Amino acid sequence: MKEFALLTDSACALNKPMRDRFGVDGLVYGAITYPDGTTTRGDLEWEKTTPEEYFGGMASKKHIYKTSCANVSEIHDLMESFAKQGKDILMIDISHALSGTYEFACVAAEQIRKEYPDIKVRVIDSLRYSTALGMLVAEANEQRKLGKSMEEVADWVEENKIRFHQMGIMDDMFFLARTGRVSKAKAFFGTMVGIEPMADLSTSGLSEVLGKAKGKKNALRATVDYVKATIEDPKEHILFICHSIRPKEAEYLRATIEAEIGPKEIIVSSVDQFCGANIGPGLAACFYYGKKASENLEEEKVLLGNILAGK
């Protein structure tokens, strides 16, 4: 069976050790513009700063970071490096609703097909971002390890990508609203003292607020109950907990989920710089494989509403 390369972009939230572990053959990097106006490639390894410095500076809302995606030429060059080796290419990108990467990757893929007629290229809009994207790529690698062809793996990803969920707490939705991730009205509720917005990933590729909990303790408990109700085959899949300088909340989620759900493995990590610029401080969320998301998350809204109401 022909060998193929598994590619993604820097919104995947996977550092170098995790990319090696999960079979990521290459990725394209977006750029980050810092508050002082300098622009540099996104740093998934946290070599130039720490999460505490990065997100801590954002807490005052005076430190604003801007992101931009890789261009067509950069994506083409990455793809070509594998096409020259005779490898087919599967690239899984951040949701089209959040970035232009997918659109640019489709253009680059068409160029590669013309230049290398014997190379097959598939580009997939993950409808996901950050750790959910990273998980999807990791699961694609698991399918590849089973001996499936590039087309078979790509079809599996398309069929199952809306099974990858997020649920947790978000202290302040200012940064999500600033970049159009949520409406300004929903962001307002996210700034009310004692109110914790709770969101999952929709079938349209955005993070959708399903409900609001009163108090962090209630929100964390509701998170675990929501994960319990929507997760599938936890013994077969890794569950990620990702946070932006919320280690205590992340540890609560880890310990409680380990005791009550017992997934195959739990990995706790920081939100990456690239997605973090649009998330800001205050996130502590679980990312996991579960039931297929319903249209407009209608079923999930009812579910979380019942959980929050104590039903």
PDB file of C-alpha atoms in Angstrom:
ATOM      1  CA  MET A   1       0.000   0.000   0.000  1.00  0.00           C
ATOM      2  CA  LYS A   2       1.323   3.424  -0.954  1.00  0.00           C
ATOM      3  CA  GLU A   3       2.792   5.491   1.870  1.00  0.00           C
ATOM      4  CA  PHE A   4       1.208   8.844   2.627  1.00  0.00           C
ATOM      5  CA  ALA A   5       2.128  11.905   4.683  1.00  0.00           C
ATOM      6  CA  LEU A   6      -0.136  13.230   7.441  1.00  0.00           C
ATOM      7  CA  LEU A   7      -0.021  17.029   7.662  1.00  0.00           C
ATOM      8  CA  THR A   8      -1.756  19.731   9.678  1.00  0.00           C
ATOM      9  CA  ASP A   9      -1.261  23.337  10.763  1.00  0.00           C
ATOM     10  CA  SER A  10      -0.032  25.150  13.860  1.00  0.00           C
ATOM     11  CA  ALA A  11      -3.541  25.441  15.299  1.00  0.00           C
ATOM     12  CA  CYS A  12      -3.286  21.751  16.288  1.00  0.00           C
ATOM     13  CA  ALA A  13      -1.850  22.577  19.757  1.00  0.00           C
ATOM     14  CA  LEU A  14       0.620  19.681  19.541  1.00  0.00           C
ATOM     15  CA  ASN A  15       4.204  20.370  20.577  1.00  0.00           C
ATOM     16  CA  LYS A  16       7.123  18.530  18.988  1.00  0.00           C
ATOM     17  CA  PRO A  17       7.097  15.494  21.340  1.00  0.00           C
ATOM     18  CA  MET A  18       3.359  15.043  20.777  1.00  0.00           C
ATOM     19  CA  ARG A  19       3.658  15.524  17.015  1.00  0.00           C
ATOM     20  CA  ASP A  20       6.314  12.817  16.978  1.00  0.00           C
ATOM     21  CA  ARG A  21       4.197  10.535  19.136  1.00  0.00           C
ATOM     22  CA  PHE A  22       1.042  11.015  17.086  1.00  0.00           C
ATOM     23  CA  GLY A  23       2.629  10.673  13.664  1.00  0.00           C
ATOM     24  CA  VAL A  24       2.407  14.236  12.360  1.00  0.00           C
ATOM     25  CA  ASP A  25       4.778  14.286   9.406  1.00  0.00           C
ATOM     26  CA  GLY A  26       4.704  18.041   8.910  1.00  0.00           C
ATOM     27  CA  LEU A  27       2.793  21.221   9.615  1.00  0.00           C
ATOM     28  CA  VAL A  28       2.583  24.773   8.365  1.00  0.00           C
ATOM     29  CA  TYR A  29       2.953  27.595  10.855  1.00  0.00           C
ATOM     30  CA  GLY A  30       0.758  30.613  11.202  1.00  0.00           C
ATOM     31  CA  ALA A  31       2.209  33.897  12.419  1.00  0.00           C
ATOM     32  CA  ILE A  32       1.602  35.901  15.571  1.00  0.00           C
ATOM     33  CA  THR A  33       1.867  39.683  15.825  1.00  0.00           C
ATOM     34  CA  TYR A  34       2.828  40.727  19.343  1.00  0.00           C
ATOM     35  CA  PRO A  35       1.579  43.843  21.176  1.00  0.00           C
ATOM     36  CA  ASP A  36       4.800  45.683  20.261  1.00  0.00           C
ATOM     37  CA  GLY A  37       4.110  45.149  16.564  1.00  0.00           C
ATOM     38  CA  THR A  38       6.685  42.443  15.870  1.00  0.00           C
ATOM     39  CA  THR A  39       5.520  39.409  13.923  1.00  0.00           C
ATOM     40  CA  THR A  40       6.973  35.932  14.257  1.00  0.00           C
ATOM     41  CA  ARG A  41       6.103  32.315  13.525  1.00  0.00           C
ATOM     42  CA  GLY A  42       3.790  30.698  16.065  1.00  0.00           C
ATOM     43  CA  ASP A  43       5.738  28.991  18.851  1.00  0.00           C
ATOM     44  CA  LEU A  44       4.213  25.630  19.769  1.00  0.00           C
ATOM     45  CA  GLU A  45       7.177  24.746  21.966  1.00  0.00           C
ATOM     46  CA  TRP A  46       6.970  27.857  24.223  1.00  0.00           C
ATOM     47  CA  GLU A  47      10.649  28.605  23.599  1.00  0.00           C
ATOM     48  CA  LYS A  48      10.380  32.403  23.643  1.00  0.00           C
ATOM     49  CA  THR A  49       7.935  32.875  26.497  1.00  0.00           C
ATOM     50  CA  THR A  50       5.870  30.895  28.993  1.00  0.00           C
ATOM     51  CA  PRO A  51       2.105  30.378  29.143  1.00  0.00           C
ATOM     52  CA  GLU A  52       2.047  32.387  32.377  1.00  0.00           C
ATOM     53  CA  GLU A  53       3.738  35.361  30.704  1.00  0.00           C
ATOM     54  CA  TYR A  54       1.710  35.095  27.513  1.00  0.00           C
ATOM     55  CA  PHE A  55      -1.752  34.707  29.005  1.00  0.00           C
ATOM     56  CA  GLY A  56      -0.945  36.746  32.098  1.00  0.00           C
ATOM     57  CA  GLY A  57      -0.244  39.742  29.897  1.00  0.00           C
ATOM     58  CA  MET A  58      -3.596  39.308  28.182  1.00  0.00           C
ATOM     59  CA  ALA A  59      -5.551  39.411  31.440  1.00  0.00           C
ATOM     60  CA  SER A  60      -5.632  43.222  31.487  1.00  0.00           C
ATOM     61  CA  LYS A  61      -6.877  43.205  27.862  1.00  0.00           C
ATOM     62  CA  LYS A  62      -4.074  45.646  27.039  1.00  0.00           C
ATOM     63  CA  HIS A  63      -1.893  42.953  25.466  1.00  0.00           C
ATOM     64  CA  ILE A  64      -3.607  42.024  22.213  1.00  0.00           C
ATOM     65  CA  TYR A  65      -2.101  39.406  19.916  1.00  0.00           C
ATOM     66  CA  LYS A  66      -3.101  39.010  16.277  1.00  0.00           C
ATOM     67  CA  THR A  67      -2.756  35.852  14.219  1.00  0.00           C
ATOM     68  CA  SER A  68      -2.451  35.120  10.515  1.00  0.00           C
ATOM     69  CA  CYS A  69      -2.393  31.821   8.696  1.00  0.00           C
ATOM     70  CA  ALA A  70       0.247  30.373   6.391  1.00  0.00           C
ATOM     71  CA  ASN A  71      -0.010  31.445   2.751  1.00  0.00           C
ATOM     72  CA  VAL A  72      -0.496  29.263  -0.317  1.00  0.00           C
ATOM     73  CA  SER A  73       3.214  29.234  -1.143  1.00  0.00           C
ATOM     74  CA  GLU A  74       4.184  27.987   2.316  1.00  0.00           C
ATOM     75  CA  ILE A  75       1.591  25.221   2.203  1.00  0.00           C
ATOM     76  CA  HIS A  76       2.627  24.275  -1.327  1.00  0.00           C
ATOM     77  CA  ASP A  77       6.263  23.985  -0.295  1.00  0.00           C
ATOM     78  CA  LEU A  78       5.384  21.680   2.586  1.00  0.00           C
ATOM     79  CA  MET A  79       3.249  19.472   0.368  1.00  0.00           C
ATOM     80  CA  GLU A  80       5.874  19.419  -2.354  1.00  0.00           C
ATOM     81  CA  SER A  81       8.535  18.169   0.059  1.00  0.00           C
ATOM     82  CA  PHE A  82       6.499  14.963   0.412  1.00  0.00           C
ATOM     83  CA  ALA A  83       5.340  14.801  -3.203  1.00  0.00           C
ATOM     84  CA  LYS A  84       9.014  14.688  -4.243  1.00  0.00           C
ATOM     85  CA  GLN A  85       9.351  11.583  -2.072  1.00  0.00           C
ATOM     86  CA  GLY A  86       6.489   9.960  -3.971  1.00  0.00           C
ATOM     87  CA  LYS A  87       4.112  10.114  -1.010  1.00  0.00           C
ATOM     88  CA  ASP A  88       0.422  10.865  -1.205  1.00  0.00           C
ATOM     89  CA  ILE A  89      -0.725  13.662   1.106  1.00  0.00           C
ATOM     90  CA  LEU A  90      -3.513  13.993   3.657  1.00  0.00           C
ATOM     91  CA  MET A  91      -3.781  17.430   5.279  1.00  0.00           C
ATOM     92  CA  ILE A  92      -6.243  18.125   8.095  1.00  0.00           C
ATOM     93  CA  ASP A  93      -6.720  21.819   8.851  1.00  0.00           C
ATOM     94  CA  ILE A  94      -8.313  24.145  11.370  1.00  0.00           C
ATOM     95  CA  SER A  95     -11.998  24.912  10.818  1.00  0.00           C
ATOM     96  CA  HIS A  96     -12.725  27.094   7.794  1.00  0.00           C
ATOM     97  CA  ALA A  97     -14.951  29.207  10.074  1.00  0.00           C
ATOM     98  CA  LEU A  98     -11.900  30.309  12.067  1.00  0.00           C
ATOM     99  CA  SER A  99      -9.081  30.572   9.532  1.00  0.00           C
ATOM    100  CA  GLY A 100      -8.237  30.791   5.841  1.00  0.00           C
ATOM    101  CA  THR A 101      -5.792  27.875   6.111  1.00  0.00           C
ATOM    102  CA  TYR A 102      -8.174  25.294   4.661  1.00  0.00           C
ATOM    103  CA  GLU A 103      -8.982  27.462   1.642  1.00  0.00           C
ATOM    104  CA  PHE A 104      -5.299  28.144   0.989  1.00  0.00           C
ATOM    105  CA  ALA A 105      -4.474  24.447   1.405  1.00  0.00           C
ATOM    106  CA  CYS A 106      -7.060  23.553  -1.245  1.00  0.00           C
ATOM    107  CA  VAL A 107      -5.364  25.946  -3.683  1.00  0.00           C
ATOM    108  CA  ALA A 108      -1.929  24.514  -2.875  1.00  0.00           C
ATOM    109  CA  ALA A 109      -3.269  20.956  -3.274  1.00  0.00           C
ATOM    110  CA  GLU A 110      -4.572  21.730  -6.756  1.00  0.00           C
ATOM    111  CA  GLN A 111      -1.155  23.067  -7.719  1.00  0.00           C
ATOM    112  CA  ILE A 112       0.510  19.876  -6.451  1.00  0.00           C
ATOM    113  CA  ARG A 113      -1.924  17.696  -8.414  1.00  0.00           C
ATOM    114  CA  LYS A 114      -0.987  19.513 -11.627  1.00  0.00           C
ATOM    115  CA  GLU A 115       2.739  19.413 -10.928  1.00  0.00           C
ATOM    116  CA  TYR A 116       2.779  15.798  -9.669  1.00  0.00           C
ATOM    117  CA  PRO A 117      -0.016  13.907 -11.482  1.00  0.00           C
ATOM    118  CA  ASP A 118       0.812  10.631  -9.734  1.00  0.00           C
ATOM    119  CA  ILE A 119       0.359  12.121  -6.243  1.00  0.00           C
ATOM    120  CA  LYS A 120      -3.026  12.044  -4.538  1.00  0.00           C
ATOM    121  CA  VAL A 121      -3.815  14.948  -2.216  1.00  0.00           C
ATOM    122  CA  ARG A 122      -6.749  15.225   0.182  1.00  0.00           C
ATOM    123  CA  VAL A 123      -7.382  18.352   2.240  1.00  0.00           C
ATOM    124  CA  ILE A 124      -9.949  18.151   5.036  1.00  0.00           C
ATOM    125  CA  ASP A 125     -11.728  20.949   6.865  1.00  0.00           C
ATOM    126  CA  SER A 126     -11.680  19.579  10.415  1.00  0.00           C
ATOM    127  CA  LEU A 127     -14.477  21.881  11.648  1.00  0.00           C
ATOM    128  CA  ARG A 128     -12.357  21.867  14.808  1.00  0.00           C
ATOM    129  CA  TYR A 129      -9.505  23.867  16.316  1.00  0.00           C
ATOM    130  CA  SER A 130      -6.751  23.658  18.930  1.00  0.00           C
ATOM    131  CA  THR A 131      -6.636  20.408  20.896  1.00  0.00           C
ATOM    132  CA  ALA A 132      -9.697  19.015  19.100  1.00  0.00           C
ATOM    133  CA  LEU A 133      -7.810  19.383  15.814  1.00  0.00           C
ATOM    134  CA  GLY A 134      -4.737  17.774  17.340  1.00  0.00           C
ATOM    135  CA  MET A 135      -6.836  14.855  18.598  1.00  0.00           C
ATOM    136  CA  LEU A 136      -8.396  14.363  15.168  1.00  0.00           C
ATOM    137  CA  VAL A 137      -4.956  14.206  13.559  1.00  0.00           C
ATOM    138  CA  ALA A 138      -3.766  11.758  16.230  1.00  0.00           C
ATOM    139  CA  GLU A 139      -6.765   9.513  15.592  1.00  0.00           C
ATOM    140  CA  ALA A 140      -6.089   9.686  11.848  1.00  0.00           C
ATOM    141  CA  ASN A 141      -2.615   8.376  12.579  1.00  0.00           C
ATOM    142  CA  GLU A 142      -4.136   5.488  14.546  1.00  0.00           C
ATOM    143  CA  GLN A 143      -6.178   4.605  11.479  1.00  0.00           C
ATOM    144  CA  ARG A 144      -3.041   4.769   9.339  1.00  0.00           C
ATOM    145  CA  LYS A 145      -1.250   2.429  11.760  1.00  0.00           C
ATOM    146  CA  LEU A 146      -4.021  -0.109  11.142  1.00  0.00           C
ATOM    147  CA  GLY A 147      -2.824  -0.265   7.539  1.00  0.00           C
ATOM    148  CA  LYS A 148      -5.560   1.822   5.954  1.00  0.00           C
ATOM    149  CA  SER A 149      -4.919   3.706   2.740  1.00  0.00           C
ATOM    150  CA  MET A 150      -4.866   7.477   2.532  1.00  0.00           C
ATOM    151  CA  GLU A 151      -8.344   7.533   1.039  1.00  0.00           C
ATOM    152  CA  GLU A 152      -9.683   5.221   3.742  1.00  0.00           C
ATOM    153  CA  VAL A 153      -8.188   7.352   6.503  1.00  0.00           C
ATOM    154  CA  ALA A 154      -9.494  10.544   4.896  1.00  0.00           C
ATOM    155  CA  ASP A 155     -12.986   9.059   4.636  1.00  0.00           C
ATOM    156  CA  TRP A 156     -12.820   8.041   8.313  1.00  0.00           C
ATOM    157  CA  VAL A 157     -11.855  11.584   9.310  1.00  0.00           C
ATOM    158  CA  GLU A 158     -14.694  13.111   7.286  1.00  0.00           C
ATOM    159  CA  GLU A 159     -17.188  10.690   8.837  1.00  0.00           C
ATOM    160  CA  ASN A 160     -16.018  11.117  12.427  1.00  0.00           C
ATOM    161  CA  LYS A 161     -14.712  14.668  12.795  1.00  0.00           C
ATOM    162  CA  ILE A 162     -17.886  15.922  14.482  1.00  0.00           C
ATOM    163  CA  ARG A 163     -17.351  13.317  17.225  1.00  0.00           C
ATOM    164  CA  PHE A 164     -14.590  15.445  18.718  1.00  0.00           C
ATOM    165  CA  HIS A 165     -15.974  17.583  21.526  1.00  0.00           C
ATOM    166  CA  GLN A 166     -14.903  20.246  23.961  1.00  0.00           C
ATOM    167  CA  MET A 167     -16.510  21.126  27.261  1.00  0.00           C
ATOM    168  CA  GLY A 168     -15.285  23.210  30.159  1.00  0.00           C
ATOM    169  CA  ILE A 169     -15.200  26.668  31.654  1.00  0.00           C
ATOM    170  CA  MET A 170     -14.286  30.015  30.147  1.00  0.00           C
ATOM    171  CA  ASP A 171     -13.831  32.871  32.602  1.00  0.00           C
ATOM    172  CA  ASP A 172     -13.953  35.683  30.055  1.00  0.00           C
ATOM    173  CA  MET A 173     -15.124  35.578  26.436  1.00  0.00           C
ATOM    174  CA  PHE A 174     -13.709  38.985  25.501  1.00  0.00           C
ATOM    175  CA  PHE A 175     -11.062  37.588  23.169  1.00  0.00           C
ATOM    176  CA  LEU A 176     -13.438  35.133  21.491  1.00  0.00           C
ATOM    177  CA  ALA A 177     -15.861  37.969  20.775  1.00  0.00           C
ATOM    178  CA  ARG A 178     -13.081  40.248  19.542  1.00  0.00           C
ATOM    179  CA  THR A 179     -12.244  37.792  16.777  1.00  0.00           C
ATOM    180  CA  GLY A 180     -15.821  36.796  15.951  1.00  0.00           C
ATOM    181  CA  ARG A 181     -15.763  33.375  17.625  1.00  0.00           C
ATOM    182  CA  VAL A 182     -18.935  34.193  19.584  1.00  0.00           C
ATOM    183  CA  SER A 183     -21.489  37.011  19.499  1.00  0.00           C
ATOM    184  CA  LYS A 184     -20.974  40.141  21.573  1.00  0.00           C
ATOM    185  CA  ALA A 185     -24.181  39.336  23.513  1.00  0.00           C
ATOM    186  CA  LYS A 186     -22.854  35.950  24.542  1.00  0.00           C
ATOM    187  CA  ALA A 187     -19.529  37.544  25.409  1.00  0.00           C
ATOM    188  CA  PHE A 188     -21.341  39.953  27.724  1.00  0.00           C
ATOM    189  CA  PHE A 189     -22.665  37.055  29.763  1.00  0.00           C
ATOM    190  CA  GLY A 190     -19.135  35.701  29.845  1.00  0.00           C
ATOM    191  CA  THR A 191     -17.923  38.791  31.694  1.00  0.00           C
ATOM    192  CA  MET A 192     -20.565  38.708  34.453  1.00  0.00           C
ATOM    193  CA  VAL A 193     -19.041  37.861  37.813  1.00  0.00           C
ATOM    194  CA  GLY A 194     -19.833  34.300  38.875  1.00  0.00           C
ATOM    195  CA  ILE A 195     -21.208  33.248  35.483  1.00  0.00           C
ATOM    196  CA  GLU A 196     -19.284  30.550  33.572  1.00  0.00           C
ATOM    197  CA  PRO A 197     -20.172  30.122  29.870  1.00  0.00           C
ATOM    198  CA  MET A 198     -19.920  26.481  28.726  1.00  0.00           C
ATOM    199  CA  ALA A 199     -19.426  25.594  25.074  1.00  0.00           C
ATOM    200  CA  ASP A 200     -19.042  22.666  22.695  1.00  0.00           C
ATOM    201  CA  LEU A 201     -17.912  22.500  19.061  1.00  0.00           C
ATOM    202  CA  SER A 202     -20.683  22.746  16.500  1.00  0.00           C
ATOM    203  CA  THR A 203     -21.179  21.072  13.127  1.00  0.00           C
ATOM    204  CA  SER A 204     -20.515  24.446  11.482  1.00  0.00           C
ATOM    205  CA  GLY A 205     -17.000  24.655  12.913  1.00  0.00           C
ATOM    206  CA  LEU A 206     -17.532  27.200  15.668  1.00  0.00           C
ATOM    207  CA  SER A 207     -17.540  27.045  19.454  1.00  0.00           C
ATOM    208  CA  GLU A 208     -21.156  27.365  20.560  1.00  0.00           C
ATOM    209  CA  VAL A 209     -22.232  28.401  24.063  1.00  0.00           C
ATOM    210  CA  LEU A 210     -24.730  25.810  25.316  1.00  0.00           C
ATOM    211  CA  GLY A 211     -25.410  27.222  28.754  1.00  0.00           C
ATOM    212  CA  LYS A 212     -24.083  29.238  31.661  1.00  0.00           C
ATOM    213  CA  ALA A 213     -23.328  27.881  35.109  1.00  0.00           C
ATOM    214  CA  LYS A 214     -23.436  29.870  38.335  1.00  0.00           C
ATOM    215  CA  GLY A 215     -20.061  29.527  40.001  1.00  0.00           C
ATOM    216  CA  LYS A 216     -16.898  27.754  38.965  1.00  0.00           C
ATOM    217  CA  LYS A 217     -17.516  24.731  41.197  1.00  0.00           C
ATOM    218  CA  ASN A 218     -20.881  24.074  39.561  1.00  0.00           C
ATOM    219  CA  ALA A 219     -19.412  24.598  36.115  1.00  0.00           C
ATOM    220  CA  LEU A 220     -16.606  22.098  36.694  1.00  0.00           C
ATOM    221  CA  ARG A 221     -19.046  19.504  38.047  1.00  0.00           C
ATOM    222  CA  ALA A 222     -21.350  20.071  35.075  1.00  0.00           C
ATOM    223  CA  THR A 223     -18.377  19.635  32.740  1.00  0.00           C
ATOM    224  CA  VAL A 224     -17.683  16.156  34.106  1.00  0.00           C
ATOM    225  CA  ASP A 225     -21.359  15.185  33.883  1.00  0.00           C
ATOM    226  CA  TYR A 226     -21.552  16.444  30.282  1.00  0.00           C
ATOM    227  CA  VAL A 227     -18.458  14.478  29.316  1.00  0.00           C
ATOM    228  CA  LYS A 228     -19.940  11.360  30.954  1.00  0.00           C
ATOM    229  CA  ALA A 229     -23.116  11.728  28.896  1.00  0.00           C
ATOM    230  CA  THR A 230     -21.443  12.335  25.543  1.00  0.00           C
ATOM    231  CA  ILE A 231     -18.150  10.412  25.578  1.00  0.00           C
ATOM    232  CA  GLU A 232     -17.855   7.110  23.707  1.00  0.00           C
ATOM    233  CA  ASP A 233     -15.387   4.245  24.138  1.00  0.00           C
ATOM    234  CA  PRO A 234     -13.267   6.096  26.739  1.00  0.00           C
ATOM    235  CA  LYS A 235     -11.062   3.047  27.300  1.00  0.00           C
ATOM    236  CA  GLU A 236     -10.028   3.228  23.637  1.00  0.00           C
ATOM    237  CA  HIS A 237      -9.252   6.936  23.376  1.00  0.00           C
ATOM    238  CA  ILE A 238      -7.090   9.606  24.963  1.00  0.00           C
ATOM    239  CA  LEU A 239      -8.831  12.524  26.672  1.00  0.00           C
ATOM    240  CA  PHE A 240      -7.067  15.891  26.666  1.00  0.00           C
ATOM    241  CA  ILE A 241      -7.478  18.673  29.210  1.00  0.00           C
ATOM    242  CA  CYS A 242      -6.279  22.004  27.901  1.00  0.00           C
ATOM    243  CA  HIS A 243      -6.076  25.241  29.877  1.00  0.00           C
ATOM    244  CA  SER A 244      -4.815  28.817  29.713  1.00  0.00           C
ATOM    245  CA  ILE A 245      -3.191  29.351  33.133  1.00  0.00           C
ATOM    246  CA  ARG A 246      -5.933  27.530  35.049  1.00  0.00           C
ATOM    247  CA  PRO A 247      -3.892  24.645  36.554  1.00  0.00           C
ATOM    248  CA  LYS A 248      -6.150  24.112  39.594  1.00  0.00           C
ATOM    249  CA  GLU A 249      -9.265  23.766  37.481  1.00  0.00           C
ATOM    250  CA  ALA A 250      -7.428  21.486  35.046  1.00  0.00           C
ATOM    251  CA  GLU A 251      -6.261  19.284  37.910  1.00  0.00           C
ATOM    252  CA  TYR A 252      -9.821  19.018  39.265  1.00  0.00           C
ATOM    253  CA  LEU A 253     -11.018  17.872  35.849  1.00  0.00           C
ATOM    254  CA  ARG A 254      -8.155  15.400  35.499  1.00  0.00           C
ATOM    255  CA  ALA A 255      -8.624  13.798  38.915  1.00  0.00           C
ATOM    256  CA  THR A 256     -12.417  13.633  38.696  1.00  0.00           C
ATOM    257  CA  ILE A 257     -12.501  12.266  35.166  1.00  0.00           C
ATOM    258  CA  GLU A 258      -9.820   9.718  36.018  1.00  0.00           C
ATOM    259  CA  ALA A 259     -11.896   8.509  38.971  1.00  0.00           C
ATOM    260  CA  GLU A 260     -15.341   8.607  37.370  1.00  0.00           C
ATOM    261  CA  ILE A 261     -14.698   7.853  33.679  1.00  0.00           C
ATOM    262  CA  GLY A 262     -11.239   6.319  33.460  1.00  0.00           C
ATOM    263  CA  PRO A 263     -10.240   7.011  29.849  1.00  0.00           C
ATOM    264  CA  LYS A 264      -7.335   5.256  28.167  1.00  0.00           C
ATOM    265  CA  GLU A 265      -5.068   8.197  29.042  1.00  0.00           C
ATOM    266  CA  ILE A 266      -5.427  11.803  30.143  1.00  0.00           C
ATOM    267  CA  ILE A 267      -3.027  14.417  28.799  1.00  0.00           C
ATOM    268  CA  VAL A 268      -3.007  17.880  30.389  1.00  0.00           C
ATOM    269  CA  SER A 269      -1.499  20.670  28.324  1.00  0.00           C
ATOM    270  CA  SER A 270      -1.519  24.417  27.837  1.00  0.00           C
ATOM    271  CA  VAL A 271      -3.515  26.182  25.150  1.00  0.00           C
ATOM    272  CA  ASP A 272      -1.102  26.963  22.333  1.00  0.00           C
ATOM    273  CA  GLN A 273      -0.065  30.504  21.422  1.00  0.00           C
ATOM    274  CA  PHE A 274      -1.822  30.528  18.074  1.00  0.00           C
ATOM    275  CA  CYS A 275      -5.301  29.600  19.319  1.00  0.00           C
ATOM    276  CA  GLY A 276      -4.555  31.220  22.664  1.00  0.00           C
ATOM    277  CA  ALA A 277      -4.415  34.648  21.038  1.00  0.00           C
ATOM    278  CA  ASN A 278      -8.104  34.213  20.234  1.00  0.00           C
ATOM    279  CA  ILE A 279      -9.083  32.431  23.465  1.00  0.00           C
ATOM    280  CA  GLY A 280      -7.257  34.394  26.137  1.00  0.00           C
ATOM    281  CA  PRO A 281      -6.763  33.394  29.763  1.00  0.00           C
ATOM    282  CA  GLY A 282      -9.359  31.470  31.743  1.00  0.00           C
ATOM    283  CA  LEU A 283     -10.035  28.311  29.726  1.00  0.00           C
ATOM    284  CA  ALA A 284     -10.045  24.853  31.307  1.00  0.00           C
ATOM    285  CA  ALA A 285     -11.693  22.345  29.007  1.00  0.00           C
ATOM    286  CA  CYS A 286     -11.858  18.671  28.130  1.00  0.00           C
ATOM    287  CA  PHE A 287     -11.387  17.515  24.546  1.00  0.00           C
ATOM    288  CA  TYR A 288     -12.516  14.007  23.750  1.00  0.00           C
ATOM    289  CA  TYR A 289     -14.049  11.494  21.312  1.00  0.00           C
ATOM    290  CA  GLY A 290     -17.772  11.070  21.730  1.00  0.00           C
ATOM    291  CA  LYS A 291     -21.200  10.953  20.131  1.00  0.00           C
ATOM    292  CA  LYS A 292     -21.696  12.767  16.850  1.00  0.00           C
ATOM    293  CA  ALA A 293     -22.643  16.377  17.428  1.00  0.00           C
ATOM    294  CA  SER A 294     -26.271  17.117  16.570  1.00  0.00           C
ATOM    295  CA  GLU A 295     -27.309  19.806  14.118  1.00  0.00           C
ATOM    296  CA  ASN A 296     -26.874  23.215  15.744  1.00  0.00           C
ATOM    297  CA  LEU A 297     -26.058  21.297  18.944  1.00  0.00           C
ATOM    298  CA  GLU A 298     -29.767  21.206  19.764  1.00  0.00           C
ATOM    299  CA  GLU A 299     -29.532  17.911  21.666  1.00  0.00           C
ATOM    300  CA  GLU A 300     -26.445  19.055  23.560  1.00  0.00           C
ATOM    301  CA  LYS A 301     -28.147  22.281  24.639  1.00  0.00           C
ATOM    302  CA  VAL A 302     -30.985  20.293  26.171  1.00  0.00           C
ATOM    303  CA  LEU A 303     -28.536  17.923  27.821  1.00  0.00           C
ATOM    304  CA  LEU A 304     -26.463  20.657  29.440  1.00  0.00           C
ATOM    305  CA  GLY A 305     -29.597  22.535  30.457  1.00  0.00           C
ATOM    306  CA  ASN A 306     -30.821  19.450  32.299  1.00  0.00           C
ATOM    307  CA  ILE A 307     -27.438  18.950  33.941  1.00  0.00           C
ATOM    308  CA  LEU A 308     -27.325  22.554  35.141  1.00  0.00           C
ATOM    309  CA  ALA A 309     -30.897  22.260  36.413  1.00  0.00           C
ATOM    310  CA  GLY A 310     -29.986  19.172  38.401  1.00  0.00           C
ATOM    311  CA  LYS A 311     -32.284  16.865  36.436  1.00  0.00           C
TER     312      LYS A 311
END
